[in-house]
Short mmCIF file of C-alpha atoms in Angstrom, two decimals:
data_model
loop_
_atom_site.label_atom_id
_atom_site.label_comp_id
_atom_site.label_asym_id
_atom_site.label_seq_id
_atom_site.Cartn_x
_atom_site.Cartn_y
_atom_site.Cartn_z
CA MET A 1 17.05 -6.33 -25.03
CA GLN A 2 13.89 -4.97 -26.60
CA ASP A 3 13.57 -1.55 -28.24
CA ARG A 4 13.44 1.35 -25.84
CA VAL A 5 9.93 1.97 -24.50
CA ASP A 6 8.48 5.23 -23.30
CA VAL A 7 7.74 4.12 -19.73
CA LEU A 8 8.74 1.19 -17.58
CA VAL A 9 6.04 0.68 -14.93
CA VAL A 10 7.25 -1.38 -11.97
CA GLY A 11 4.41 -2.98 -10.03
CA GLY A 12 1.09 -4.43 -11.17
CA GLY A 13 -1.24 -3.31 -8.41
CA PRO A 14 -3.98 -0.66 -8.76
CA ALA A 15 -1.48 2.20 -9.14
CA GLY A 16 0.62 0.45 -11.78
CA LEU A 17 -2.38 -0.83 -13.73
CA SER A 18 -4.07 2.57 -13.73
CA ALA A 19 -0.85 4.32 -14.76
CA ALA A 20 -0.26 1.87 -17.60
CA LEU A 21 -3.81 2.25 -18.92
CA ASN A 22 -3.67 6.04 -18.96
CA LEU A 23 -0.22 6.08 -20.57
CA LEU A 24 -1.39 3.73 -23.31
CA ARG A 25 -4.40 5.92 -23.99
CA ALA A 26 -1.96 8.82 -24.43
CA GLU A 27 -0.22 6.80 -27.16
CA LYS A 28 2.85 5.90 -25.09
CA SER A 29 4.53 2.51 -25.15
CA VAL A 30 4.56 0.74 -21.79
CA VAL A 31 6.22 -2.29 -20.27
CA LEU A 32 4.68 -3.31 -16.95
CA VAL A 33 6.92 -5.54 -14.87
CA ASP A 34 5.36 -7.25 -11.87
CA ALA A 35 6.88 -9.81 -9.50
CA GLY A 36 3.46 -11.15 -8.49
CA THR A 37 3.90 -10.53 -4.75
CA PRO A 38 1.38 -7.79 -3.88
CA ARG A 39 1.04 -6.37 -0.38
CA ASN A 40 -2.64 -7.33 -0.23
CA ALA A 41 -2.11 -10.93 -1.36
CA VAL A 42 -3.12 -12.19 2.11
CA ALA A 43 -6.48 -10.41 1.92
CA GLU A 44 -9.45 -12.46 0.75
CA HIS A 45 -11.32 -9.55 -0.81
CA VAL A 46 -10.96 -5.93 -1.93
CA HIS A 47 -13.84 -3.65 -0.99
CA GLY A 48 -14.78 -0.08 -1.79
CA PHE A 49 -13.56 -0.31 -5.40
CA PRO A 50 -16.50 0.49 -7.75
CA THR A 51 -17.44 -2.37 -10.11
CA ARG A 52 -15.01 -4.68 -8.26
CA ASP A 53 -16.37 -4.66 -4.69
CA GLY A 54 -15.63 -8.02 -3.10
CA ALA A 55 -13.19 -9.16 -5.77
CA SER A 56 -10.07 -10.99 -4.63
CA PRO A 57 -6.77 -9.13 -5.08
CA ALA A 58 -5.78 -11.68 -7.73
CA ASP A 59 -9.04 -11.18 -9.64
CA LEU A 60 -8.68 -7.40 -9.48
CA ARG A 61 -5.19 -7.59 -10.97
CA ALA A 62 -6.29 -10.08 -13.62
CA ALA A 63 -9.14 -7.78 -14.67
CA GLY A 64 -6.71 -4.86 -14.89
CA LEU A 65 -4.30 -6.81 -17.09
CA ALA A 66 -7.21 -7.91 -19.29
CA ASP A 67 -8.07 -4.24 -19.84
CA LEU A 68 -4.48 -3.56 -20.96
CA ALA A 69 -4.04 -6.58 -23.23
CA PRO A 70 -5.78 -5.13 -26.35
CA TYR A 71 -3.38 -2.18 -26.55
CA ALA A 72 -0.70 -2.80 -29.18
CA ARG A 73 1.94 -0.77 -27.35
CA PHE A 74 1.60 -2.71 -24.09
CA THR A 75 3.87 -5.49 -22.81
CA HIS A 76 3.51 -7.37 -19.53
CA GLN A 77 6.50 -9.14 -18.04
CA GLN A 78 6.30 -11.37 -14.95
CA ALA A 79 9.63 -10.83 -13.18
CA ARG A 80 11.34 -8.90 -10.43
CA VAL A 81 13.23 -5.72 -11.22
CA ASP A 82 16.61 -6.14 -9.56
CA GLU A 83 18.31 -2.96 -10.65
CA ILE A 84 17.56 0.34 -12.40
CA GLY A 85 20.27 2.73 -13.51
CA ARG A 86 20.88 5.58 -15.90
CA ARG A 87 21.52 4.85 -19.57
CA GLY A 88 22.11 7.99 -21.60
CA ALA A 89 19.05 10.20 -21.31
CA GLY A 90 16.94 7.28 -20.09
CA PHE A 91 17.13 4.20 -17.90
CA LEU A 92 18.18 0.57 -18.05
CA ALA A 93 16.49 -2.04 -15.86
CA GLN A 94 17.89 -5.48 -15.08
CA LEU A 95 15.25 -8.15 -14.43
CA SER A 96 15.40 -11.36 -12.40
CA ASP A 97 14.85 -13.46 -15.52
CA GLY A 98 18.04 -12.08 -17.07
CA SER A 99 16.32 -9.72 -19.49
CA ARG A 100 16.87 -5.97 -19.66
CA ILE A 101 14.54 -3.11 -20.47
CA GLU A 102 15.56 0.32 -21.71
CA SER A 103 13.04 3.12 -21.14
CA ARG A 104 12.74 6.87 -21.39
CA ARG A 105 11.11 7.14 -17.96
CA VAL A 106 10.35 4.95 -14.96
CA LEU A 107 7.21 4.85 -12.86
CA LEU A 108 7.54 3.00 -9.56
CA ALA A 109 4.34 1.46 -8.21
CA THR A 110 5.90 -1.25 -6.06
CA GLY A 111 3.85 -0.55 -2.95
CA ILE A 112 5.30 -0.93 0.54
CA VAL A 113 6.41 -3.77 2.78
CA ASP A 114 4.52 -4.17 6.07
CA VAL A 115 6.72 -4.85 9.09
CA LEU A 116 4.52 -6.66 11.60
CA LEU A 117 5.21 -6.84 15.32
CA PRO A 118 6.72 -10.26 16.21
CA ILE A 119 3.71 -11.45 18.19
CA PRO A 120 2.65 -15.10 17.72
CA GLY A 121 -0.54 -15.36 15.70
CA LEU A 122 -0.44 -11.86 14.25
CA ALA A 123 0.88 -12.80 10.80
CA GLU A 124 -1.59 -15.70 10.53
CA HIS A 125 -4.56 -13.35 10.95
CA TRP A 126 -3.10 -10.37 9.06
CA GLY A 127 -5.29 -9.23 6.18
CA LYS A 128 -8.27 -11.22 7.47
CA SER A 129 -9.36 -10.69 11.09
CA ILE A 130 -6.53 -8.21 11.68
CA PHE A 131 -6.37 -5.36 9.18
CA ASP A 132 -5.43 -1.72 8.77
CA CYS A 133 -8.54 -0.53 6.90
CA PRO A 134 -12.00 -1.00 8.42
CA TYR A 135 -13.57 0.36 5.23
CA CYS A 136 -12.03 -2.57 3.36
CA HIS A 137 -12.68 -5.34 5.87
CA GLY A 138 -14.96 -4.07 8.64
CA HIS A 139 -18.45 -4.55 7.23
CA GLU A 140 -18.31 -8.34 7.35
CA LEU A 141 -17.29 -8.22 11.03
CA ALA A 142 -19.56 -5.37 12.14
CA GLY A 143 -21.25 -5.83 15.49
CA THR A 144 -18.63 -8.22 16.87
CA PRO A 145 -16.08 -7.41 19.60
CA TRP A 146 -13.23 -5.35 18.12
CA ALA A 147 -9.72 -4.43 19.19
CA VAL A 148 -7.44 -1.58 18.19
CA LEU A 149 -3.68 -2.05 18.50
CA ASN A 150 -1.94 1.28 18.90
CA THR A 151 1.52 1.39 20.46
CA LYS A 152 1.71 5.19 20.20
CA VAL A 153 0.01 7.37 22.77
CA LEU A 154 -0.71 10.01 20.12
CA GLY A 155 -3.80 9.29 18.06
CA LEU A 156 -5.62 7.10 20.56
CA ARG A 157 -8.73 9.28 20.22
CA GLY A 158 -9.04 7.96 16.68
CA ALA A 159 -10.12 4.58 18.05
CA ILE A 160 -13.53 6.06 18.84
CA ALA A 161 -14.26 6.23 15.10
CA TYR A 162 -14.36 2.44 14.97
CA ALA A 163 -17.61 2.59 16.91
CA ALA A 164 -19.17 2.78 13.44
CA TRP A 165 -18.53 -0.96 13.22
CA SER A 166 -18.49 -2.07 16.86
CA ARG A 167 -19.57 -0.60 20.19
CA ASP A 168 -17.49 -3.23 21.99
CA LEU A 169 -14.00 -1.75 21.60
CA VAL A 170 -10.76 -2.42 23.45
CA VAL A 171 -7.63 -0.37 22.73
CA PHE A 172 -4.43 -2.36 23.27
CA THR A 173 -1.29 -0.26 23.79
CA HIS A 174 0.98 -3.34 24.02
CA GLY A 175 2.84 -2.12 27.10
CA THR A 176 2.88 1.57 26.17
CA GLU A 177 1.66 3.75 29.02
CA GLY A 178 1.50 7.47 29.70
CA ILE A 179 -1.90 8.19 28.16
CA ALA A 180 -2.98 11.76 28.86
CA PRO A 181 -5.83 12.02 31.41
CA ASP A 182 -8.08 13.91 28.99
CA VAL A 183 -7.67 11.16 26.38
CA THR A 184 -8.43 8.50 28.98
CA ARG A 185 -11.58 10.35 30.02
CA GLU A 186 -12.73 10.71 26.41
CA LEU A 187 -12.20 7.01 25.69
CA GLU A 188 -14.00 6.05 28.90
CA ARG A 189 -16.88 8.36 27.98
CA ALA A 190 -17.12 6.55 24.63
CA LYS A 191 -17.07 3.25 26.56
CA VAL A 192 -13.77 2.23 24.98
CA ARG A 193 -11.66 0.06 27.27
CA ILE A 194 -7.90 0.66 27.49
CA GLU A 195 -5.63 -2.37 27.90
CA THR A 196 -1.97 -1.51 28.57
CA ARG A 197 -0.69 -5.03 29.25
CA THR A 198 1.65 -6.55 26.66
CA ILE A 199 0.04 -8.82 24.08
CA VAL A 200 1.42 -12.36 24.28
CA ARG A 201 -0.49 -14.15 21.50
CA PHE A 202 -3.41 -13.93 19.09
CA HIS A 203 -5.74 -16.93 19.27
CA GLY A 204 -8.02 -18.52 16.69
CA GLU A 205 -7.93 -21.04 13.88
CA GLY A 206 -8.60 -19.21 10.64
CA ALA A 207 -10.36 -16.31 12.36
CA LEU A 208 -9.39 -14.30 15.42
CA THR A 209 -11.15 -15.40 18.62
CA GLY A 210 -9.13 -13.80 21.41
CA ILE A 211 -6.08 -11.80 22.42
CA GLU A 212 -3.91 -13.13 25.23
CA VAL A 213 -2.16 -10.52 27.37
CA GLU A 214 0.60 -10.69 29.95
CA GLY A 215 -0.64 -12.66 32.94
CA GLY A 216 -2.57 -15.18 30.85
CA GLU A 217 -5.95 -13.48 30.41
CA ILE A 218 -7.50 -14.04 26.96
CA ILE A 219 -9.75 -11.17 25.95
CA PRO A 220 -12.36 -12.35 23.39
CA ARG A 221 -12.10 -10.36 20.14
CA ARG A 222 -13.22 -11.09 16.58
CA ALA A 223 -11.45 -8.28 14.74
CA MET A 224 -8.55 -5.89 15.23
CA VAL A 225 -7.45 -2.70 13.49
CA TYR A 226 -3.68 -2.34 13.31
CA ALA A 227 -1.49 -0.04 11.22
CA PRO A 228 1.95 -1.66 11.16
CA GLN A 229 5.26 -0.02 10.46
CA ALA A 230 6.12 -0.06 6.77
CA ARG A 231 9.20 0.28 4.65
CA PRO A 232 9.79 0.91 0.95
CA SER A 233 10.51 -1.96 -1.42
CA ASP A 234 14.03 -3.32 -1.79
CA LEU A 235 14.27 -1.72 -5.23
CA VAL A 236 13.62 1.76 -3.82
CA LEU A 237 16.25 1.26 -1.14
CA MET A 238 18.74 -0.04 -3.71
CA MET A 239 18.18 3.02 -5.91
CA GLY A 240 18.94 5.31 -2.99
CA LEU A 241 15.85 7.46 -3.48
CA ALA A 242 15.16 10.04 -0.79
CA LEU A 243 12.60 9.19 1.88
CA GLY A 244 10.41 11.58 3.82
CA PRO A 245 10.16 11.79 7.62
CA ASP A 246 7.25 9.34 7.57
CA GLY A 247 9.41 6.68 5.91
CA PHE A 248 7.57 6.82 2.60
CA LEU A 249 9.26 7.75 -0.63
CA ARG A 250 9.62 11.50 -1.01
CA VAL A 251 7.56 12.51 -4.02
CA ASP A 252 6.71 15.93 -5.41
CA PRO A 253 2.95 16.29 -4.86
CA SER A 254 2.28 17.83 -8.28
CA THR A 255 4.76 16.07 -10.58
CA ARG A 256 4.94 12.74 -8.65
CA GLU A 257 8.69 12.82 -9.31
CA THR A 258 11.14 11.29 -6.83
CA SER A 259 14.59 12.61 -5.94
CA MET A 260 15.89 11.00 -9.16
CA LYS A 261 14.91 13.00 -12.22
CA GLY A 262 12.79 10.97 -14.62
CA VAL A 263 11.70 8.47 -11.95
CA LEU A 264 8.14 8.94 -10.73
CA ALA A 265 6.19 7.05 -8.07
CA ALA A 266 2.54 6.37 -7.38
CA GLY A 267 0.36 4.44 -4.96
CA ASP A 268 1.15 3.17 -1.48
CA LEU A 269 4.85 3.74 -2.08
CA ALA A 270 4.20 7.46 -2.40
CA GLY A 271 1.88 7.61 0.63
CA SER A 272 -1.29 7.97 -1.43
CA GLY A 273 -3.55 6.69 1.35
CA LEU A 274 -2.86 2.93 1.36
CA LYS A 275 -6.15 2.11 -0.36
CA ALA A 276 -6.70 0.42 -3.72
CA LEU A 277 -8.90 3.22 -5.02
CA THR A 278 -6.62 6.07 -3.98
CA SER A 279 -3.63 4.19 -5.39
CA ALA A 280 -5.42 3.84 -8.73
CA ALA A 281 -6.19 7.56 -8.75
CA ASP A 282 -2.57 8.37 -7.94
CA GLY A 283 -1.44 6.14 -10.81
CA MET A 284 -3.68 8.05 -13.19
CA HIS A 285 -2.27 11.36 -11.95
CA ALA A 286 1.32 10.23 -12.42
CA ALA A 287 0.56 8.85 -15.88
CA GLN A 288 -0.97 12.10 -17.05
CA VAL A 289 2.00 14.11 -15.82
CA LEU A 290 4.36 11.68 -17.53
CA ALA A 291 2.43 11.62 -20.80
CA HIS A 292 2.37 15.41 -20.97
CA ALA A 293 6.10 15.73 -20.29
CA LEU A 294 7.03 13.06 -22.83
CA THR A 295 4.81 14.62 -25.49
CA MET A 296 6.37 18.04 -24.96
CA GLU A 297 9.77 16.44 -25.37
CA GLU A 298 8.67 14.79 -28.61
CA VAL A 299 7.11 17.94 -30.05
CA PHE A 300 9.60 20.56 -29.00
CA GLY A 301 12.68 18.59 -28.07
CA GLU A 302 12.60 20.20 -24.65
CA SER A 303 13.89 18.55 -21.51
CA PRO A 304 10.76 17.30 -19.69
CA LYS A 305 10.04 18.30 -16.11
CA ALA A 306 9.17 14.70 -15.18
#
């Protein structure tokens, strides 16, 4: 076991990298542990991130780690965190490689796990032709026929916003009916077609070409916006941290602290917007709160608020 560090950061995506950088610049020691299985690994590019627009997720992470490498108080460990528990006034983490890390505080930046509908072809196109963020992936497919998969009646009006990228829109409700007449009229006025038949399969080798619905019809589409259900990481569930009604980790909006004192969270896990840039900003926020609390503890010996 190494000497106790100030902060154990779990997760090496934009939130974790940003948090680590800001903690190091506040003169805190940091161990960043990352299992190397990011949520956006299936995506070919990351867009909308200044200075890194179009970079692959792997390149973005590599650039972030390169920024951290010169700091003497930084350590990067490639492993999975299997368990985190209390140890005195701090925490003890057990890693998949058998090592252990003792830290004063923990910052979780593990992201979320997407739970895709079990429709043939969906997983193969996920993160490429089928995505949840048109700002990240839509530009390259602008002007082609688009689909929107929304199994909830509420929020269907939002599909009209995708007209920024395509004026050929079909909303698939995957068997869900009961759309309010005023919503139907508004979608029809925007020339958005509503398809309530159940989706049977997504077609296309490499890129989406069509969506097959019940009855055998294949509706030609080149892109689809879909926000899948999501769940927290296994580590969060194992720690028994409280979740909010939306299924995301419950985090205090100002301190970024979870239901376990001394454990903070940032990024997708904390519902920061599910974007690389907003996750990075959330990581910076959490790091600054943490650095301040730890410094107050060092100077005055007070119990920190985070």
